[in-house]
mmCIF file of C-alpha atoms in Angstrom:
data_model
loop_
_atom_site.group_PDB
_atom_site.id
_atom_site.type_symbol
_atom_site.label_atom_id
_atom_site.label_comp_id
_atom_site.label_asym_id
_atom_site.label_seq_id
_atom_site.Cartn_x
_atom_site.Cartn_y
_atom_site.Cartn_z
ATOM 1 C CA MET A 12 80.363 69.991 214.566
ATOM 2 C CA LEU A 13 78.196 72.567 216.361
ATOM 3 C CA LEU A 14 80.009 75.436 214.615
ATOM 4 C CA ILE A 15 79.231 73.865 211.233
ATOM 5 C CA THR A 16 75.614 73.181 212.222
ATOM 6 C CA ARG A 17 75.124 76.758 213.382
ATOM 7 C CA PHE A 18 76.793 78.149 210.268
ATOM 8 C CA LEU A 19 74.541 76.122 207.966
ATOM 9 C CA GLN A 20 71.471 77.265 209.942
ATOM 10 C CA HIS A 21 72.585 80.861 209.431
ATOM 11 C CA GLU A 22 73.111 80.348 205.697
ATOM 12 C CA HIS A 23 69.619 78.894 205.395
ATOM 13 C CA HIS A 24 68.081 81.899 207.141
ATOM 14 C CA LEU A 25 69.897 84.277 204.817
ATOM 15 C CA GLY A 26 67.847 82.666 202.044
ATOM 16 C CA ARG A 27 70.788 80.791 200.590
ATOM 17 C CA PRO A 28 70.189 77.170 199.615
ATOM 18 C CA ILE A 29 72.214 74.739 201.687
ATOM 19 C CA ASN A 30 72.994 72.711 198.566
ATOM 20 C CA GLN A 31 74.969 75.597 197.077
ATOM 21 C CA ASN A 32 78.570 75.214 195.981
ATOM 22 C CA TYR A 33 80.574 73.492 198.748
ATOM 23 C CA GLY A 34 83.622 75.599 197.958
ATOM 24 C CA ARG A 35 81.628 78.787 198.574
ATOM 25 C CA LEU A 36 80.274 77.364 201.840
ATOM 26 C CA LEU A 37 83.814 76.517 202.960
ATOM 27 C CA MET A 38 85.039 80.014 202.103
ATOM 28 C CA ASP A 39 82.094 81.630 203.907
ATOM 29 C CA PHE A 40 82.657 79.410 206.969
ATOM 30 C CA LEU A 41 86.373 80.217 207.083
ATOM 31 C CA TYR A 42 85.706 83.922 206.630
ATOM 32 C CA PHE A 43 83.011 84.107 209.307
ATOM 33 C CA PHE A 44 84.780 82.087 211.977
ATOM 34 C CA GLY A 45 88.210 83.489 211.082
ATOM 35 C CA ASN A 46 87.360 87.179 210.697
ATOM 36 C CA VAL A 47 83.909 88.010 212.090
ATOM 37 C CA PHE A 48 83.170 85.710 215.010
ATOM 38 C CA ASP A 49 84.483 86.913 218.386
ATOM 39 C CA PRO A 50 84.159 84.247 221.098
ATOM 40 C CA ARG A 51 84.531 86.898 223.809
ATOM 41 C CA GLN A 52 81.419 88.693 222.529
ATOM 42 C CA MET A 53 79.273 85.961 220.965
ATOM 43 C CA ARG A 54 77.704 82.774 222.230
ATOM 44 C CA ILE A 55 76.583 79.977 219.878
ATOM 45 C CA SER A 56 73.325 78.070 220.129
ATOM 46 C CA VAL A 57 71.876 75.573 217.656
ATOM 47 C CA GLN A 58 68.506 75.470 219.435
ATOM 48 C CA GLY A 59 65.520 76.030 217.161
ATOM 49 C CA SER A 60 66.779 77.865 214.117
ATOM 50 C CA GLY A 61 70.070 78.610 215.864
ATOM 51 C CA VAL A 62 71.348 81.961 217.017
ATOM 52 C CA TYR A 63 74.474 83.922 217.801
ATOM 53 C CA ILE A 64 73.826 85.510 221.175
ATOM 54 C CA LYS A 65 75.733 88.398 222.718
ATOM 55 C CA ARG A 66 77.677 87.056 225.682
ATOM 56 C CA GLU A 67 77.019 88.842 228.922
ATOM 57 C CA ARG A 68 80.058 90.548 230.420
ATOM 58 C CA GLY A 69 81.498 88.713 233.358
ATOM 59 C CA TYR A 70 79.177 85.776 232.639
ATOM 60 C CA SER A 71 81.998 83.311 232.403
ATOM 61 C CA ILE A 72 85.727 82.988 231.953
ATOM 62 C CA ASP A 73 85.215 80.197 229.418
ATOM 63 C CA PRO A 74 87.156 80.819 226.189
ATOM 64 C CA ILE A 75 84.087 80.164 224.030
ATOM 65 C CA HIS A 76 80.456 79.545 224.866
ATOM 66 C CA ILE A 77 78.619 76.918 222.806
ATOM 67 C CA ASP A 78 75.280 75.783 224.184
ATOM 68 C CA ASP A 79 74.902 72.023 224.518
ATOM 69 C CA PRO A 80 71.883 71.174 222.311
ATOM 70 C CA ARG A 81 70.655 68.574 224.801
ATOM 71 C CA PHE A 82 71.339 70.554 227.982
ATOM 72 C CA PRO A 83 71.331 74.307 227.112
ATOM 73 C CA THR A 84 72.756 75.365 230.479
ATOM 74 C CA ASN A 85 75.885 73.299 229.750
ATOM 75 C CA ASN A 86 78.688 75.020 227.825
ATOM 76 C CA VAL A 87 80.393 72.444 225.606
ATOM 77 C CA GLY A 88 83.076 75.001 224.674
ATOM 78 C CA ARG A 89 84.315 75.595 228.204
ATOM 79 C CA ASN A 90 87.527 73.587 227.642
ATOM 80 C CA CYS A 91 88.380 74.996 224.186
ATOM 81 C CA PHE A 92 91.427 76.897 225.411
ATOM 82 C CA ARG A 93 93.001 76.969 221.936
ATOM 83 C CA ILE A 94 89.992 78.608 220.260
ATOM 84 C CA HIS A 95 92.049 81.646 219.265
ATOM 85 C CA GLN A 96 94.515 79.385 217.443
ATOM 86 C CA CYS A 97 91.557 77.797 215.630
ATOM 87 C CA ILE A 98 90.225 81.239 214.699
ATOM 88 C CA LYS A 99 93.656 82.241 213.365
ATOM 89 C CA ALA A 100 93.849 78.984 211.375
ATOM 90 C CA PHE A 101 90.419 79.695 209.851
ATOM 91 C CA SER A 102 91.503 83.246 208.978
ATOM 92 C CA ASP A 103 94.809 82.075 207.484
ATOM 93 C CA ALA A 104 93.091 79.339 205.462
ATOM 94 C CA TYR A 105 90.614 81.872 204.092
ATOM 95 C CA SER A 106 93.437 84.242 203.115
ATOM 96 C CA ILE A 107 95.413 81.483 201.400
ATOM 97 C CA LEU A 108 92.420 80.226 199.418
ATOM 98 C CA GLU A 109 91.303 83.753 198.518
ATOM 99 C CA SER A 110 94.801 84.538 197.252
ATOM 100 C CA GLU A 111 94.970 81.318 195.229
ATOM 101 C CA LEU A 112 91.525 81.893 193.709
ATOM 102 C CA THR A 113 92.208 85.495 192.749
ATOM 103 C CA SER A 114 95.502 84.491 191.115
ATOM 104 C CA LEU A 115 93.759 82.061 188.751
ATOM 105 C CA THR A 116 93.372 83.463 185.264
ATOM 106 C CA PRO A 117 90.272 82.798 183.139
ATOM 107 C CA ALA A 118 92.372 80.375 181.063
ATOM 108 C CA ASP A 119 92.938 78.356 184.254
ATOM 109 C CA ASP A 120 89.199 77.723 184.440
ATOM 110 C CA GLN A 121 89.041 75.524 181.355
ATOM 111 C CA CYS A 122 88.063 71.859 181.515
ATOM 112 C CA SER A 123 91.131 70.785 179.503
ATOM 113 C CA ARG A 124 93.590 71.774 182.207
ATOM 114 C CA PRO A 125 94.728 69.281 184.848
ATOM 115 C CA PRO A 126 92.760 69.492 188.103
ATOM 116 C CA TYR A 127 93.905 72.307 190.373
ATOM 117 C CA ARG A 128 93.940 71.157 193.980
ATOM 118 C CA LEU A 129 93.209 73.847 196.565
ATOM 119 C CA LEU A 130 92.710 71.812 199.753
ATOM 120 C CA PRO A 131 96.403 70.802 199.989
ATOM 121 C CA LYS A 132 97.169 74.534 200.189
ATOM 122 C CA ILE A 133 95.452 74.689 203.595
ATOM 123 C CA ILE A 134 95.697 71.019 204.679
ATOM 124 C CA PRO A 135 99.115 69.775 203.451
ATOM 125 C CA SER A 136 98.618 66.229 204.768
ATOM 126 C CA ILE A 137 95.536 65.749 202.574
ATOM 127 C CA SER A 138 97.793 65.428 199.516
ATOM 128 C CA LEU A 139 98.683 61.943 200.779
ATOM 129 C CA PHE A 140 95.090 60.872 200.109
ATOM 130 C CA ILE A 141 94.508 62.674 196.794
ATOM 131 C CA SER A 142 95.900 60.994 193.740
#
């Protein structure tokens, strides 16, 4: 939840409206946290307008540092030992969606076609809930 909060704060400060296309927000989130964010180098804080802070070398052996919004000296990410698997999943999801979107032809973008479902491409179990 804090990653999403921080990402939306960042989007707002780039001058982008938060109510923009949810698909674009998802793609930007997956790209940033899958390809740009490095938990060994960056610390996340949602305080104030939110910031990505350079982590100090040797500061901690924690896999990711996310400031607790209520107690900033507490790292809520200290037990996220699978963060690199999450980052890879974000990167893979971005690549899959990007590939699917670039393979669509302009004719695929017409309203008369049946709905094209992208989320099941990255979350297979969601197809159980989509009719």
